[in-house]
C-alpha positions as a printed Julia matrix, in Angstrom:
248×3 Matrix{Float64}:
   0.0    0.0     0.0
   2.84   2.37    0.94
   4.56   1.69   -2.39
   1.35   2.45   -4.29
   0.96   5.77   -2.46
   4.6    6.72   -3.19
   4.13   5.78   -6.84
   0.99   7.94   -7.1
   2.82  10.88   -5.49
   5.72  10.5    -7.93
   3.36  10.39  -10.92
   1.53  13.49   -9.66
   4.78  15.43   -9.17
   6.04  14.42  -12.62
   2.79  15.5   -14.27
   2.9   18.83  -12.44
   6.54  19.37  -13.5
   5.75  18.64  -17.15
   2.74  20.94  -17.06
   4.83  23.78  -15.63
   7.57  23.14  -18.18
   5.06  23.16  -21.03
   3.47  26.36  -19.75
   6.87  28.0   -19.47
   7.81  26.96  -23.0
   4.54  28.29  -24.38
   5.15  31.72  -22.9
   8.86  32.06  -23.72
   9.5   35.21  -25.71
  12.46  36.71  -27.53
  13.86  40.11  -26.51
  12.4   42.96  -28.56
  15.9   43.99  -29.57
  16.27  40.72  -31.49
  13.78  41.94  -34.09
  14.14  45.7   -33.65
  17.82  46.34  -32.85
  18.53  49.91  -31.75
  22.23  50.67  -32.13
  23.86  53.92  -33.19
  25.05  53.71  -36.81
  22.83  50.79  -37.81
  20.99  51.27  -41.09
  18.64  49.47  -43.46
  18.09  50.44  -47.12
  14.79  49.76  -48.88
  13.35  49.98  -52.33
  10.19  52.05  -51.94
   7.17  52.15  -54.22
   4.79  54.97  -53.43
   1.29  54.81  -54.9
  -0.43  58.19  -55.25
  -3.77  59.27  -56.68
  -3.7   61.91  -59.41
  -6.09  63.67  -61.77
  -8.4   64.64  -58.89
  -8.37  61.12  -57.48
  -9.39  59.33  -60.67
  -6.07  57.7   -61.62
  -2.93  56.37  -59.93
   0.83  56.64  -60.32
   3.62  54.65  -58.68
   6.81  56.54  -57.82
   9.9   54.48  -57.0
  12.76  55.5   -54.73
  15.4   54.15  -52.4
  15.24  55.12  -48.73
  17.7   54.54  -45.91
  16.73  54.49  -42.24
  19.8   55.09  -40.09
  20.0   55.27  -36.3
  21.75  58.54  -35.55
  22.24  58.77  -31.81
  20.94  57.89  -28.37
  18.67  60.57  -26.91
  15.86  60.87  -24.35
  12.21  61.34  -25.21
   9.92  64.03  -23.82
   9.31  62.07  -20.61
  12.97  61.26  -20.02
  13.12  57.7   -21.34
  16.15  56.38  -23.27
  15.42  56.6   -26.99
  17.12  56.75  -30.38
  16.85  59.33  -33.14
  16.39  57.8   -36.61
  17.17  59.7   -39.81
  15.65  58.87  -43.17
  17.46  59.58  -46.43
  16.02  59.3   -49.93
  17.27  59.1   -53.51
  15.74  58.47  -56.92
  18.36  55.99  -58.18
  21.06  53.74  -56.76
  23.83  56.1   -57.98
  22.28  59.35  -56.75
  23.42  61.03  -53.54
  21.42  60.5   -50.38
  19.27  63.47  -49.37
  18.0   63.89  -45.77
  14.23  63.47  -45.82
  12.79  63.06  -42.31
  13.58  62.09  -38.73
  11.86  59.77  -36.28
  12.29  58.44  -32.77
  12.34  54.84  -31.51
  11.94  53.72  -27.9
  12.41  50.21  -26.53
  10.45  50.29  -23.27
  11.33  46.68  -22.41
   7.75  45.56  -23.06
   7.15  47.32  -26.4
   8.86  49.18  -29.22
   7.43  52.63  -29.87
   8.13  54.36  -33.18
   7.21  58.05  -33.4
   6.52  59.2   -36.96
   4.92  62.52  -37.92
   3.92  63.06  -34.28
   2.16  59.68  -34.17
   3.29  57.0   -31.71
   2.98  53.46  -33.09
   3.49  50.34  -30.96
   5.41  48.35  -33.56
   6.28  45.3   -31.44
   5.12  44.14  -28.03
   5.91  41.38  -25.57
   5.43  38.47  -25.59
   6.66  37.69  -29.1
   4.69  34.55  -29.93
   2.17  33.46  -32.54
  -1.3   35.0   -32.31
  -0.47  37.49  -29.58
  -2.24  40.77  -30.38
  -2.22  44.35  -29.13
  -3.68  47.78  -30.0
  -0.81  49.15  -32.06
  -2.35  52.57  -32.68
  -3.7   53.21  -29.19
  -1.61  56.38  -28.69
  -2.8   58.0   -31.94
  -5.58  60.58  -32.04
  -8.18  58.84  -34.19
 -11.23  60.22  -32.44
 -11.1   64.04  -32.31
 -13.16  66.06  -34.74
 -10.11  67.26  -36.69
  -8.26  63.93  -36.83
  -7.0   63.13  -40.33
  -6.28  59.48  -39.47
  -9.55  58.16  -38.1
  -9.05  55.08  -40.27
  -6.23  54.03  -37.9
  -8.67  53.56  -35.03
  -8.77  50.31  -33.05
  -6.28  48.33  -35.14
  -5.33  44.92  -33.75
  -1.69  44.08  -34.45
  -1.07  40.32  -34.32
   2.03  38.15  -34.58
   1.98  35.6   -37.37
   4.68  33.1   -38.36
   7.12  33.9   -35.54
  10.6   32.44  -35.99
  10.09  31.17  -39.54
  12.34  31.21  -42.58
  11.4   33.93  -45.03
  12.42  34.97  -48.55
  12.35  38.68  -49.43
  13.92  39.77  -52.7
  17.46  38.39  -52.78
  17.53  37.76  -49.01
  16.66  34.59  -47.14
  16.11  35.04  -43.42
  16.36  32.01  -41.14
  14.41  33.73  -38.37
  11.69  36.25  -39.14
   8.19  37.2   -38.06
   5.11  38.82  -39.56
   2.93  41.46  -37.93
  -0.53  41.65  -39.49
  -1.98  45.03  -38.63
  -5.11  45.49  -40.76
  -6.97  43.86  -43.64
 -10.26  45.66  -44.04
 -12.67  46.41  -46.87
 -15.76  48.55  -46.29
 -18.14  48.56  -49.24
 -18.1   46.78  -52.58
 -14.89  47.14  -54.65
 -16.78  46.03  -57.75
 -19.46  48.72  -57.56
 -18.24  52.16  -58.74
 -21.55  53.65  -57.64
 -21.02  52.91  -53.93
 -18.72  54.14  -51.17
 -15.52  52.13  -50.62
 -12.77  52.16  -48.02
  -9.76  49.84  -47.96
  -7.19  49.59  -45.17
  -4.31  47.14  -45.32
  -1.07  47.03  -43.36
   1.54  44.31  -42.81
   5.16  44.39  -41.63
   7.87  41.72  -41.58
  10.86  41.75  -39.25
  14.13  39.82  -39.54
  16.19  38.65  -36.58
  19.16  40.95  -35.94
  18.13  43.36  -38.71
  14.74  44.88  -37.96
  12.02  45.87  -40.39
  12.59  44.03  -43.67
   9.27  44.63  -45.43
   6.28  46.91  -45.13
   3.08  47.16  -47.16
   0.55  49.84  -46.3
  -2.53  50.92  -48.23
  -5.36  53.29  -47.36
  -7.95  54.42  -49.87
 -11.33  56.07  -49.54
 -13.54  56.23  -52.61
 -16.49  58.56  -52.97
 -19.08  57.53  -55.6
 -20.19  59.93  -58.33
 -22.78  62.62  -57.65
 -24.29  65.14  -60.06
 -21.47  67.32  -61.35
 -18.67  65.24  -59.8
 -17.18  61.93  -60.93
 -16.37  59.1   -58.59
 -12.92  59.65  -57.08
 -10.48  58.72  -54.32
 -10.22  61.43  -51.68
  -7.06  63.23  -50.56
  -5.07  61.12  -48.12
  -5.5   57.91  -50.1
  -2.09  56.34  -50.72
  -0.01  53.17  -50.66
   3.58  52.33  -49.68
   5.59  49.16  -50.25
   9.1   48.89  -48.77
  11.44  45.94  -49.35
  14.91  45.7   -47.82
  17.81  45.72  -50.3
  20.78  46.4   -47.99
  21.75  46.65  -44.32
  24.76  46.68  -42.02
């Protein structure tokens, strides 16, 4: 009888140990810096295709550039947290000189990566880094005031997909990458030119030790024709596709 009791106790302890081990493994997460390294001097170069609406929103053009995001220096943000200033450079061709274009700020808080662009604070990555974990990536952005020009960014759920997978982008093969799906939304009927349409799509891909390797963003709002005015896409409709072509 005593042996049976000891055996049952041992089985119970082993089951509890395995359950704890499994739970721990399920919630293991990589450091944010693995996929968004912030180091002075680090840069990534992208080919950039910018889709714009012309002819009063009735036609489109795609403009192609190269852009380089380079971490300039360590700074502090407006509430005293350690941060990094990021410069963006642009050129029309691979042989043209780089021209300064914009500046941004990145903050690794330990639990999230904040990227401040055009006075908007995006939560690009967040702990824990594991499949299907989601967060409100645009929660710091004013999408609700009367004068907001980015109401379409409201209530986006960012979600990790394909964490730690091999990925092919252009000429690069990454052994360890992840996908962040941010939005895939269609309001209205794309096949009916007589009805209102809004499309919002955003996805980013990050490579281990490099950072952002790919971005595709598209926002378009279509107003149907009314007497005296043809159907057209309103101001603020645009698309951007960025694919990494170089890094250090």
